[in-house]
Short mmCIF file of C-alpha atoms and ligand atoms in Angstrom, two decimals:
data_model
loop_
_atom_site.label_atom_id
_atom_site.label_comp_id
_atom_site.label_asym_id
_atom_site.label_seq_id
_atom_site.Cartn_x
_atom_site.Cartn_y
_atom_site.Cartn_z
CA UNK A 1 175.43 37.72 137.53
CA UNK A 2 177.87 34.89 137.54
CA UNK A 3 176.50 32.44 135.01
CA UNK A 4 178.83 31.19 132.29
CA UNK A 5 178.50 32.71 128.84
CA UNK A 6 176.47 29.78 127.50
CA UNK A 7 173.99 29.66 130.38
CA UNK A 8 173.11 33.33 130.27
CA UNK A 9 169.50 34.42 130.05
CA UNK A 10 168.92 37.29 127.65
CA UNK A 11 165.94 39.58 128.10
CA UNK A 12 164.85 41.65 125.09
CA UNK A 13 162.56 44.64 125.48
CA UNK A 14 160.26 45.14 122.49
CA UNK A 15 159.22 42.77 119.67
CA UNK A 16 159.71 45.08 116.69
CA UNK A 17 162.15 44.06 113.96
CA UNK A 18 165.20 45.06 116.02
CA UNK A 19 164.26 43.06 119.12
CA UNK A 20 163.01 40.07 117.14
CA UNK A 21 166.15 39.95 114.99
CA UNK A 22 168.36 39.91 118.07
CA UNK A 23 166.23 37.17 119.64
CA UNK A 24 166.17 35.13 116.43
CA UNK A 25 169.93 35.19 116.09
CA UNK A 26 170.46 34.38 119.79
CA UNK A 27 167.91 31.55 119.85
CA UNK A 28 169.47 30.08 116.70
CA UNK A 29 172.76 30.04 118.63
CA UNK A 30 171.12 28.12 121.48
CA UNK A 31 170.90 31.06 123.89
CA UNK A 32 168.07 31.31 126.40
CA UNK A 33 166.07 34.30 125.29
CA UNK A 34 162.81 36.01 126.20
CA UNK A 35 161.21 38.90 124.28
CA UNK A 36 158.75 41.17 126.10
CA UNK A 37 156.20 43.09 124.05
CA UNK A 38 153.47 45.42 125.27
CA UNK A 39 151.26 45.04 122.17
CA UNK A 40 149.10 42.00 121.43
CA UNK A 41 151.14 41.18 118.32
CA UNK A 42 154.78 41.26 117.28
CA UNK A 43 156.13 43.61 114.57
CA UNK A 44 156.00 47.07 116.17
CA UNK A 45 155.96 49.72 113.46
CA UNK A 46 156.20 47.18 110.61
CA UNK A 47 153.02 45.12 110.89
CA UNK A 48 150.33 43.83 108.57
CA UNK A 49 146.88 44.19 110.08
CA UNK A 50 144.09 41.83 108.99
CA UNK A 51 140.42 42.83 109.13
CA UNK A 52 137.55 40.94 107.51
CA UNK A 53 139.79 39.27 104.95
CA UNK A 54 141.64 42.51 104.05
CA UNK A 55 145.32 42.83 104.90
CA UNK A 56 147.08 46.18 105.06
CA UNK A 57 150.47 47.39 106.23
CA UNK A 58 151.03 49.94 108.94
CA UNK A 59 152.30 52.53 106.46
CA UNK A 60 154.14 51.95 103.18
CA UNK A 61 157.13 49.68 103.85
CA UNK A 62 159.43 48.93 100.96
CA UNK A 63 162.53 46.90 101.60
CA UNK A 64 165.67 48.75 100.58
CA UNK A 65 169.20 48.46 101.88
CA UNK A 66 172.67 49.44 100.80
CA UNK A 67 174.03 46.70 103.02
CA UNK A 68 174.40 43.49 101.00
CA UNK A 69 174.88 41.35 104.11
CA UNK A 70 171.63 42.56 105.65
CA UNK A 71 169.91 42.14 102.31
CA UNK A 72 171.10 38.54 101.97
CA UNK A 73 170.11 37.85 105.57
CA UNK A 74 166.57 39.10 104.95
CA UNK A 75 166.20 37.27 101.61
CA UNK A 76 167.45 34.09 103.21
CA UNK A 77 164.96 34.46 106.07
CA UNK A 78 161.98 35.19 103.83
CA UNK A 79 163.01 32.89 101.00
CA UNK A 80 160.22 32.27 98.48
CA UNK A 81 157.88 34.75 100.19
CA UNK A 82 159.61 37.73 98.56
CA UNK A 83 158.26 39.35 95.40
CA UNK A 84 159.59 42.35 93.47
CA UNK A 85 157.22 45.29 93.37
CA UNK A 86 157.47 48.12 90.84
CA UNK A 87 157.53 51.45 92.65
CA UNK A 88 155.58 54.48 91.56
CA UNK A 89 155.39 57.26 94.10
CA UNK A 90 154.08 60.69 93.39
CA UNK A 91 153.35 63.97 95.10
CA UNK A 92 149.88 65.49 94.78
CA UNK A 93 149.16 69.20 94.98
CA UNK A 94 147.42 71.95 93.01
CA UNK A 95 145.35 69.13 91.45
CA UNK A 96 148.47 67.75 89.77
CA UNK A 97 150.72 64.73 90.29
CA UNK A 98 154.52 65.02 90.38
CA UNK A 99 156.94 62.13 90.42
CA UNK A 100 158.87 61.47 93.61
CA UNK A 101 161.86 61.25 93.65
CA UNK A 102 161.68 64.45 91.64
CA UNK A 103 162.17 64.21 87.88
CA UNK A 104 163.35 67.50 86.51
CA UNK A 105 161.27 67.81 83.32
CA UNK A 106 158.09 66.67 85.08
CA UNK A 107 158.68 69.02 88.02
CA UNK A 108 159.51 72.11 85.95
CA UNK A 109 156.69 71.60 83.45
CA UNK A 110 154.27 71.03 86.33
CA UNK A 111 155.12 74.22 88.20
CA UNK A 112 155.02 76.45 85.11
CA UNK A 113 157.46 78.81 83.42
CA UNK A 114 157.55 81.56 86.03
CA UNK A 115 158.15 79.18 88.94
CA UNK A 116 160.69 77.23 86.88
CA UNK A 117 162.74 80.39 86.18
CA UNK A 118 162.45 81.34 89.84
CA UNK A 119 163.54 77.84 90.86
CA UNK A 120 166.66 78.02 88.69
CA UNK A 121 167.62 81.49 89.98
CA UNK A 122 167.00 80.42 93.60
CA UNK A 123 169.05 77.32 93.13
CA UNK A 124 171.98 79.35 91.78
CA UNK A 125 171.65 81.73 94.75
CA UNK A 126 171.67 78.77 97.17
CA UNK A 127 174.81 77.37 95.54
CA UNK A 128 176.61 80.73 95.56
CA UNK A 129 175.70 81.20 99.22
CA UNK A 130 176.94 77.74 100.05
CA UNK A 131 180.16 78.25 98.08
CA UNK A 132 181.17 81.74 99.15
CA UNK A 133 179.28 82.56 102.33
CA UNK A 134 179.27 79.22 104.03
CA UNK A 135 176.82 79.43 106.90
CA UNK A 136 176.21 76.83 109.52
CA UNK A 137 173.24 74.77 108.46
CA UNK A 138 171.12 73.75 111.41
CA UNK A 139 167.47 73.37 110.48
CA UNK A 140 165.47 71.23 108.10
CA UNK A 141 164.71 74.41 106.14
CA UNK A 142 168.45 75.18 105.78
CA UNK A 143 169.03 71.67 104.46
CA UNK A 144 166.27 71.68 101.86
CA UNK A 145 167.12 75.16 100.59
CA UNK A 146 170.77 74.22 100.28
CA UNK A 147 169.87 71.13 98.26
CA UNK A 148 167.07 72.48 96.11
CA UNK A 149 166.85 76.29 96.42
CA UNK A 150 164.00 78.22 98.05
CA UNK A 151 161.37 77.89 95.32
CA UNK A 152 161.56 74.11 95.01
CA UNK A 153 161.71 73.86 98.82
CA UNK A 154 158.52 75.93 99.16
CA UNK A 155 156.74 73.91 96.51
CA UNK A 156 157.90 70.36 97.13
CA UNK A 157 159.06 70.07 100.73
CA UNK A 158 157.83 72.79 103.09
CA UNK A 159 154.11 72.04 103.01
CA UNK A 160 154.53 68.30 103.33
CA UNK A 161 157.11 68.53 106.10
CA UNK A 162 154.95 70.89 108.12
CA UNK A 163 151.96 68.58 107.68
CA UNK A 164 154.04 65.63 108.83
CA UNK A 165 155.66 67.30 111.82
CA UNK A 166 152.88 69.69 112.75
CA UNK A 167 155.48 72.42 113.23
CA UNK A 168 157.71 74.85 111.40
CA UNK A 169 160.61 73.35 109.42
CA UNK A 170 162.89 75.78 111.30
CA UNK A 171 162.24 73.79 114.47
CA UNK A 172 163.42 70.44 113.11
CA UNK A 173 167.08 69.48 112.75
CA UNK A 174 168.77 69.27 109.36
CA UNK A 175 169.65 65.63 110.08
CA UNK A 176 166.24 64.50 108.95
CA UNK A 177 166.77 65.96 105.46
CA UNK A 178 169.76 63.81 104.71
CA UNK A 179 167.80 60.67 105.44
CA UNK A 180 164.73 61.68 103.54
CA UNK A 181 165.71 63.10 100.20
CA UNK A 182 167.89 60.30 98.87
CA UNK A 183 170.90 62.65 98.91
CA UNK A 184 169.56 64.34 95.85
CA UNK A 185 170.23 67.87 94.77
CA UNK A 186 169.62 69.62 91.49
CA UNK A 187 172.97 68.47 90.12
CA UNK A 188 172.24 64.78 90.67
CA UNK A 189 168.75 65.19 89.24
CA UNK A 190 170.20 66.98 86.19
CA UNK A 191 172.82 64.30 85.74
CA UNK A 192 170.21 61.57 86.02
CA UNK A 193 168.15 63.36 83.41
CA UNK A 194 170.85 64.20 80.92
CA UNK A 195 173.52 61.54 81.12
CA UNK A 196 171.82 58.33 80.21
CA UNK A 197 174.90 56.16 80.10
CA UNK A 198 176.01 57.08 83.60
CA UNK A 199 176.64 54.05 85.75
CA UNK A 200 174.58 55.17 88.68
CA UNK A 201 171.50 53.08 88.87
CA UNK A 202 168.66 54.16 91.04
CA UNK A 203 167.19 51.23 92.87
CA UNK A 204 164.15 53.23 93.78
CA UNK A 205 162.03 51.89 90.94
CA UNK A 206 161.51 48.38 92.23
CA UNK A 207 161.76 46.87 95.66
CA UNK A 208 161.52 43.61 97.56
CA UNK A 209 158.37 42.91 99.51
CA UNK A 210 156.87 39.91 101.32
CA UNK A 211 153.88 38.86 99.23
CA UNK A 212 151.59 38.57 102.29
CA UNK A 213 152.55 41.95 103.73
CA UNK A 214 155.51 43.50 105.51
CA UNK A 215 154.35 42.00 108.81
CA UNK A 216 155.49 38.59 107.56
CA UNK A 217 159.11 39.53 108.36
CA UNK A 218 158.30 39.86 112.06
CA UNK A 219 156.08 36.77 112.00
CA UNK A 220 158.79 34.72 110.33
CA UNK A 221 161.30 35.87 112.96
CA UNK A 222 158.86 34.97 115.74
CA UNK A 223 158.34 31.50 114.21
CA UNK A 224 162.13 31.01 114.16
CA UNK A 225 162.54 32.19 117.76
CA UNK A 226 159.85 29.80 119.04
CA UNK A 227 161.20 26.93 116.95
CA UNK A 228 164.55 27.40 118.71
CA UNK A 229 162.91 27.42 122.15
CA UNK A 230 162.99 31.19 122.58
CA UNK A 231 160.05 32.84 124.38
CA UNK A 232 157.98 35.82 123.28
CA UNK A 233 155.44 37.28 125.67
CA UNK A 234 152.98 39.80 124.22
CA UNK A 235 150.51 41.97 126.17
CA UNK A 236 153.28 42.59 128.71
CA UNK A 237 154.55 46.10 129.31
CA UNK A 238 157.99 46.68 130.81
CA UNK A 239 157.15 49.14 133.58
CA UNK A 240 160.31 49.02 135.71
CA UNK A 241 163.96 48.15 135.13
CA UNK A 242 165.82 47.20 138.31
CA UNK A 243 169.51 48.00 138.57
CA UNK A 244 172.32 47.72 141.08
CA UNK A 245 175.62 49.52 140.67
CA UNK A 246 175.83 49.62 136.87
CA UNK A 247 174.10 46.28 136.28
CA UNK A 248 170.55 45.53 135.25
CA UNK A 249 169.11 42.68 137.28
CA UNK A 250 165.52 42.34 136.19
CA UNK A 251 162.55 44.00 134.53
CA UNK A 252 159.10 44.22 136.02
CA UNK A 253 156.34 43.54 133.50
CA UNK A 254 152.70 44.44 133.84
CA UNK A 255 150.00 42.31 132.26
CA UNK A 256 146.29 41.76 132.88
CA UNK A 257 147.07 39.42 135.77
CA UNK A 258 149.35 41.85 137.58
CA UNK A 259 153.09 42.33 137.77
CA UNK A 260 155.93 39.87 137.29
CA UNK A 261 159.68 40.17 137.79
CA UNK A 262 161.81 38.74 134.99
CA UNK A 263 165.47 38.30 135.80
CA UNK A 264 168.25 38.19 133.24
CA UNK A 265 171.99 38.35 132.65
CA UNK A 266 172.00 40.42 129.48
CA UNK A 267 169.42 42.99 128.38
CA UNK A 268 168.70 44.43 124.94
CA UNK A 269 166.28 47.35 124.77
CA UNK A 270 164.37 48.58 121.73
CA UNK A 271 161.71 50.45 123.71
CA UNK A 272 161.73 54.25 123.34
CA UNK A 273 164.88 55.74 124.87
CA UNK A 274 162.97 58.23 127.02
CA UNK A 275 160.73 55.46 128.41
CA UNK A 276 163.78 53.38 129.27
CA UNK A 277 165.23 56.28 131.26
CA UNK A 278 162.04 56.86 133.22
CA UNK A 279 161.70 53.14 134.04
CA UNK A 280 165.19 52.71 135.51
CA UNK A 281 165.04 51.95 139.22
CA UNK A 282 166.60 53.51 141.28
CA UNK A 283 165.83 56.69 139.35
CA UNK A 284 168.63 58.15 137.27
CA UNK A 285 169.93 61.69 138.00
CA UNK A 286 167.47 64.53 137.40
CA UNK A 287 169.74 65.96 134.69
CA UNK A 288 169.32 62.80 132.57
CA UNK A 289 165.58 62.58 133.21
CA UNK A 290 165.24 66.19 132.08
CA UNK A 291 167.11 65.41 128.87
CA UNK A 292 164.83 62.39 128.31
CA UNK A 293 161.79 64.65 128.68
CA UNK A 294 163.05 66.66 125.70
CA UNK A 295 162.76 63.64 123.39
CA UNK A 296 159.50 63.79 121.48
CA UNK A 297 157.78 61.61 118.89
CA UNK A 298 155.16 62.22 116.23
CA UNK A 299 152.19 59.87 116.25
CA UNK A 300 149.82 58.76 113.51
CA UNK A 301 146.37 57.50 112.61
CA UNK A 302 146.34 54.93 109.82
CA UNK A 303 142.94 54.76 108.25
CA UNK A 304 142.14 51.71 106.10
CA UNK A 305 139.24 51.99 103.67
CA UNK A 306 138.10 48.74 102.05
CA UNK A 307 136.82 49.24 98.54
CA UNK A 308 134.78 47.19 96.03
CA UNK A 309 137.13 48.02 93.15
CA UNK A 310 140.82 47.43 92.57
CA UNK A 311 143.85 49.18 91.11
CA UNK A 312 142.19 52.52 91.70
CA UNK A 313 145.58 54.20 91.50
CA UNK A 314 148.78 53.27 89.66
CA UNK A 315 150.89 54.17 92.66
CA UNK A 316 152.46 52.30 95.52
CA UNK A 317 151.97 55.47 97.57
CA UNK A 318 151.14 59.15 97.05
CA UNK A 319 152.20 62.16 99.15
CA UNK A 320 149.35 64.62 99.60
CA UNK A 321 150.45 68.21 100.23
CA UNK A 322 147.34 70.40 100.54
CA UNK A 323 146.72 71.32 104.17
CA UNK A 324 142.96 71.17 103.76
CA UNK A 325 143.14 67.43 102.95
CA UNK A 326 143.50 65.68 106.31
CA UNK A 327 145.82 62.85 105.23
CA UNK A 328 149.46 63.39 104.25
CA UNK A 329 150.01 60.15 102.33
CA UNK A 330 148.04 57.17 101.12
CA UNK A 331 148.79 53.83 99.52
CA UNK A 332 146.86 51.18 97.67
CA UNK A 333 147.61 47.66 98.89
CA UNK A 334 146.65 46.04 95.58
CA UNK A 335 149.66 47.71 93.98
CA UNK A 336 151.93 45.96 96.51
CA UNK A 337 150.56 42.43 96.28
CA UNK A 338 147.31 41.09 94.90
CA UNK A 339 147.15 38.57 97.75
CA UNK A 340 146.27 41.23 100.32
CA UNK A 341 142.63 41.85 99.42
CA UNK A 342 139.77 39.56 98.31
CA UNK A 343 139.34 39.35 94.52
CA UNK A 344 137.99 42.51 92.90
CA UNK A 345 138.61 44.64 96.01
CA UNK A 346 141.44 46.68 97.46
CA UNK A 347 142.43 48.63 100.56
CA UNK A 348 143.43 52.27 100.60
CA UNK A 349 145.48 53.23 103.65
CA UNK A 350 145.59 56.91 104.61
CA UNK A 351 148.05 58.38 107.11
CA UNK A 352 147.21 61.31 109.35
CA UNK A 353 150.10 62.65 111.42
CA UNK A 354 149.05 63.91 114.83
CA UNK A 355 150.01 63.81 118.50
CA UNK A 356 148.55 61.45 121.07
CA UNK A 357 145.82 63.35 122.91
CA UNK A 358 145.31 66.12 120.31
CA UNK A 359 141.92 66.79 118.74
CA UNK A 360 142.61 64.53 115.75
CA UNK A 361 143.79 61.62 117.89
CA UNK A 362 140.74 61.95 120.15
CA UNK A 363 138.20 61.75 117.32
CA UNK A 364 136.06 58.61 117.22
CA UNK A 365 137.02 55.98 114.62
CA UNK A 366 133.70 56.36 112.80
CA UNK A 367 134.20 60.11 112.49
CA UNK A 368 137.77 59.67 111.20
CA UNK A 369 136.73 57.12 108.57
CA UNK A 370 133.90 59.37 107.36
CA UNK A 371 136.22 62.40 107.19
CA UNK A 372 138.85 60.51 105.18
CA UNK A 373 136.39 58.82 102.83
CA UNK A 374 134.64 62.11 102.02
CA UNK A 375 137.93 63.95 101.52
CA UNK A 376 139.24 61.22 99.21
CA UNK A 377 136.07 61.02 97.11
CA UNK A 378 135.81 64.82 96.81
CA UNK A 379 139.42 65.32 95.81
CA UNK A 380 140.29 62.28 93.70
CA UNK A 381 136.88 61.21 92.41
CA UNK A 382 138.07 57.68 91.66
CA UNK A 383 135.56 55.87 93.87
CA UNK A 384 132.02 56.57 95.00
CA UNK A 385 130.30 55.91 98.32
CA UNK A 386 128.78 52.76 96.76
CA UNK A 387 132.27 51.26 96.49
CA UNK A 388 132.88 51.58 100.24
CA UNK A 389 132.92 48.23 102.04
CA UNK A 390 134.18 49.26 105.47
CA UNK A 391 136.95 50.99 107.36
CA UNK A 392 139.34 50.59 110.25
CA UNK A 393 141.56 52.96 112.24
CA UNK A 394 144.97 51.76 113.45
CA UNK A 395 146.54 54.13 115.99
CA UNK A 396 150.33 54.29 116.16
CA UNK A 397 152.03 56.12 119.00
CA UNK A 398 155.70 57.12 118.72
CA UNK A 399 155.99 56.64 115.01
CA UNK A 400 158.65 59.22 114.15
CA UNK A 401 161.38 60.42 116.52
CA UNK A 402 161.29 64.24 116.32
CA UNK A 403 164.79 65.58 115.73
CA UNK A 404 164.51 68.82 117.69
CA UNK A 405 167.31 71.35 117.24
CA UNK A 406 170.14 70.13 119.45
CA UNK A 407 168.66 66.65 119.86
CA UNK A 408 171.94 64.99 118.99
CA UNK A 409 173.77 66.44 122.00
CA UNK A 410 170.87 65.51 124.28
CA UNK A 411 170.75 61.95 122.97
CA UNK A 412 174.53 61.56 123.23
CA UNK A 413 174.46 62.59 126.89
CA UNK A 414 171.65 60.16 127.66
CA UNK A 415 173.46 57.33 125.89
CA UNK A 416 176.70 58.16 127.66
CA UNK A 417 174.86 57.74 130.93
CA UNK A 418 173.14 54.52 129.85
CA UNK A 419 176.47 53.05 128.74
CA UNK A 420 177.36 52.64 132.38
CA UNK A 421 175.05 49.61 132.49
CA UNK A 422 177.46 47.04 131.18
CA UNK A 423 174.86 44.36 130.47
CA UNK A 424 172.52 46.61 128.47
CA UNK A 425 172.54 47.28 124.73
CA UNK A 426 170.29 49.82 123.00
CA UNK A 427 168.92 49.00 119.56
CA UNK A 428 166.11 50.02 117.20
CA UNK A 429 164.46 53.16 115.92
CA UNK A 430 163.03 54.56 119.13
CA UNK A 431 165.50 52.61 121.25
CA UNK A 432 168.42 54.59 119.84
CA UNK A 433 166.33 57.65 118.85
CA UNK A 434 167.46 57.35 115.26
CA UNK A 435 165.32 57.54 112.14
CA UNK A 436 165.90 53.90 111.22
CA UNK A 437 164.49 52.02 108.32
CA UNK A 438 163.83 48.30 108.67
CA UNK A 439 167.31 47.31 107.50
CA UNK A 440 168.94 49.56 110.10
CA UNK A 441 166.87 48.10 112.93
CA UNK A 442 167.63 44.58 111.72
CA UNK A 443 171.34 45.38 111.53
CA UNK A 444 171.28 46.76 115.07
CA UNK A 445 169.52 43.60 116.28
CA UNK A 446 172.13 41.43 114.56
CA UNK A 447 174.99 43.44 116.11
CA UNK A 448 173.53 43.19 119.63
CA UNK A 449 173.11 39.42 119.28
CA UNK A 450 176.57 38.93 117.81
CA UNK A 451 178.12 40.94 120.65
CA UNK A 452 176.58 38.56 123.17
CA UNK A 453 177.45 35.47 121.15
CA UNK A 454 181.06 36.58 120.75
CA UNK A 455 181.26 37.87 124.32
CA UNK A 456 182.44 41.40 123.61
CA UNK A 457 181.56 44.72 121.98
CA UNK A 458 183.05 44.09 118.57
CA UNK A 459 179.92 45.13 116.70
CA UNK A 460 179.31 48.86 117.03
CA UNK A 461 175.55 49.42 117.10
CA UNK A 462 176.10 53.18 117.09
CA UNK A 463 177.79 52.92 113.69
CA UNK A 464 174.54 51.81 112.04
CA UNK A 465 172.61 54.45 110.08
CA UNK A 466 174.85 57.37 110.81
CA UNK A 467 175.29 58.67 107.30
CA UNK A 468 174.14 62.23 106.92
CA UNK A 469 173.02 61.45 103.41
CA UNK A 470 170.73 58.53 102.89
CA UNK A 471 171.59 57.73 99.33
CA UNK A 472 169.11 55.39 97.75
CA UNK A 473 171.61 54.71 95.05
CA UNK A 474 174.28 52.21 94.39
CA UNK A 475 177.25 52.40 92.13
CA UNK A 476 176.82 49.47 89.85
CA UNK A 477 180.08 48.63 88.23
CA UNK A 478 179.37 45.41 86.43
CA UNK A 479 175.85 45.64 85.21
CA UNK A 480 174.98 44.38 81.76
CA UNK A 481 174.45 47.30 79.38
CA UNK A 482 170.96 46.13 78.58
CA UNK A 483 169.89 46.20 82.23
CA UNK A 484 171.49 49.61 82.68
CA UNK A 485 169.63 51.00 79.72
CA UNK A 486 166.37 49.63 81.07
CA UNK A 487 166.94 51.10 84.53
CA UNK A 488 168.00 54.48 83.18
CA UNK A 489 164.89 54.62 81.05
CA UNK A 490 162.69 54.17 84.06
CA UNK A 491 164.48 57.10 85.74
CA UNK A 492 164.22 59.68 83.05
CA UNK A 493 161.16 61.42 81.67
C1 FAD B 501 154.71 54.89 108.30
C2 FAD B 501 156.04 54.22 108.25
C3 FAD B 501 156.61 53.88 107.04
C4 FAD B 501 157.84 53.24 107.01
N1 FAD B 501 158.37 52.89 105.80
C5 FAD B 501 159.50 52.19 105.76
C6 FAD B 501 160.01 51.74 104.52
O1 FAD B 501 159.45 52.01 103.46
N2 FAD B 501 161.16 51.01 104.52
C7 FAD B 501 161.82 50.70 105.68
O2 FAD B 501 162.83 50.00 105.61
N3 FAD B 501 161.37 51.13 106.87
C8 FAD B 501 160.24 51.86 106.94
N4 FAD B 501 159.77 52.30 108.15
C9 FAD B 501 160.59 52.10 109.35
C10 FAD B 501 160.38 50.75 110.01
O3 FAD B 501 159.02 50.52 110.28
C11 FAD B 501 161.15 50.76 111.32
O4 FAD B 501 162.49 51.13 111.11
C12 FAD B 501 161.18 49.44 112.05
O5 FAD B 501 159.95 48.78 111.98
C13 FAD B 501 161.58 49.73 113.48
O6 FAD B 501 161.70 48.54 114.22
P1 FAD B 501 162.21 48.62 115.71
O7 FAD B 501 162.21 47.25 116.24
O8 FAD B 501 163.46 49.38 115.74
O9 FAD B 501 161.16 49.52 116.49
P2 FAD B 501 159.62 49.29 116.81
O10 FAD B 501 158.95 48.70 115.64
O11 FAD B 501 159.14 50.58 117.33
O12 FAD B 501 159.66 48.20 117.98
C14 FAD B 501 159.70 48.52 119.34
C15 FAD B 501 158.73 47.60 120.07
O13 FAD B 501 158.82 47.87 121.46
C16 FAD B 501 157.51 47.79 122.01
N5 FAD B 501 157.50 48.53 123.27
C17 FAD B 501 157.60 49.86 123.46
N6 FAD B 501 157.56 50.16 124.77
C18 FAD B 501 157.45 48.97 125.44
C19 FAD B 501 157.38 48.62 126.81
N7 FAD B 501 157.44 49.54 127.78
N8 FAD B 501 157.27 47.30 127.12
C20 FAD B 501 157.24 46.35 126.15
N9 FAD B 501 157.29 46.64 124.84
C21 FAD B 501 157.41 47.93 124.49
C22 FAD B 501 156.65 48.41 120.92
O14 FAD B 501 155.29 48.04 121.08
C23 FAD B 501 157.29 47.85 119.66
O15 FAD B 501 156.69 46.63 119.27
C24 FAD B 501 158.54 52.96 108.21
C25 FAD B 501 157.98 53.31 109.43
C26 FAD B 501 156.75 53.92 109.46
C27 FAD B 501 156.17 54.27 110.78
#
C-alpha cells in the first residue's frame, strides 16, 4: 500500500479493551480507523450485561495495575465514573471461609493443628529441595508446591485449579502460577503478618471500579472512537484475512447480509491467535497450522441470579472449592456498586468453567439456573426460593488461554511466522495468547497505536505482561505513616 502515513486506513480486529484502546488512541490522533467485532456489543471479556434493570459484569473485574501511566490513562478516560471499592475475597471449602490472599493465622487456624504442622514441615521440605536439589520446575503443581509446600497446595490450590481447568495441575504450565498467586510464598505471608511497620503495602484491599460496571470502560472508549470519526462495526465476524507476499491487504467479514471485503493499510489483531492463523489466505504452512491447533482455551458459563434481598454476602467474590458444587466462584454485584441493581435487590453471578460443546455447556439455560440456584441455597442458606426474581446465562467462549506444557515454544514459533506480515500487530489476551489483565490489554492497545502514530516499532508489545511473578504489591516509599498503619491493619489478622 502506498498511501502516506497520515492517509492510512487502520483495520482493527476485535472490540475488546485492547482493540478499542488502539482505535481510541488512533482516532484521537486523526487516523482513519475501523474496528470489526463479531459480537453484538463491544467489550469482549470485560462487559456489563443488563437484563430487566439488573446489571452484572462478565466475571469479577477489579482494576489493578503496577503501571502508573496506564493507571493515569484509565482514570483520565473514566474521570468521575470511578469509585473505590473495598475488596474482600475468600475461599470456601469444608464449610469454612478462608481469606484470599491467604492470611497465615486465618489459614492455619482454619485447617487445624495436624494440617498446620504438616504444612510447616512440607514447606521446609519444599525450601530444602529448592535450595539443595534444584529441579527444573515445569508444571503448575511444581510452582505451587515450591511456593507453599505440598499440604497448602493440596488444600488451597489443587482443587480449585482442577475445577477451573478441568484437568490435572501437572498438565498446565508453571507460568500461570506466577500470574495468579500475587508472587506470594510463605515468607512474604509471614513477613506481612509479623512485621507491621514494613513499607510494603498491599493494594489488594481496595480497587478502582466504574460505578456503572466494568463494561463502561469499553463503552467510554467506543464513545470516544465514534466522536473522533472512527468506525466500529459489530455483528461482523472476520472470516478471512487476505495477504500477498508478507502484507495484509484486506479482511473478509461475514454478517447477516453476507460477506464484505474491508481493505486497509495497517492491521491490528486482538482475535484469538489460533483463529488468526486459520483465517490467513493463502493458507500458512502446515507446520504453523499444526502449532495453532495446539492452542486451547477454557470456556465458561456465567449464571446471573437476581434476588429480592441485598448484601447477602460481605464479599466482592468468593472462590468455591468443593467439586460437588458446580460453580467455582461467585460474586455479589451490590458489593461492587449499589447502582447495579434496583433498590433492595442484588445480583449473584456464578461462574462454571467448562468447554464449548461439553455436557455442561450444552445444558439448557433453565436447567443451569435451577442447578445453580439449588446448589447455592443448599450450601450457603442465605436466600430462599422466595427471594428468586429471575436468572440469565451468559456464555463466554475462549475465556482463559490454557498454558499447556511447552506452550511458550509453540506460541513463539507462531509469532515468529506472523511477524513476517509487516503491517500486522498482535495485541490482547487471546491475540497474543497471554494471560492478560485489563491493564495489560490496554497497554498493548496503546503500544500498537503509538507504533502506527510514530511510524515505527518503538513500543514493544511483547514486553507487556512478561513478568513471571505477578506481584500485586507496590513498594511505597513516601506514604504517610498513618496511611501505612491503616493499610497494614487491613492486611493482618
Ligand atoms: C472471568 C474473568 C475475570 C477477570 N478479572 C479481571 C480482573 O479482575 N482484573 C483485570 O484487570 N482483568 C480481568 N480479566 C481479564 C480481562 O477481562 C481481559 O484481560 C481483557 O478484557 C481482555 O481484553 P482483550 O481486548 O485483550 O480481549 P477480548 O476481550 O477477548 O477481545 C477480543 C475481541 O475480539 C472479538 N473477536 C474474536 N474473534 C473475532 C472474529 N473472528 N471477528 C471479529 N471479532 C472477533 C471478541 O468477540 C472480543 O470482543 C478477567 C477476565 C475474565 C474472563
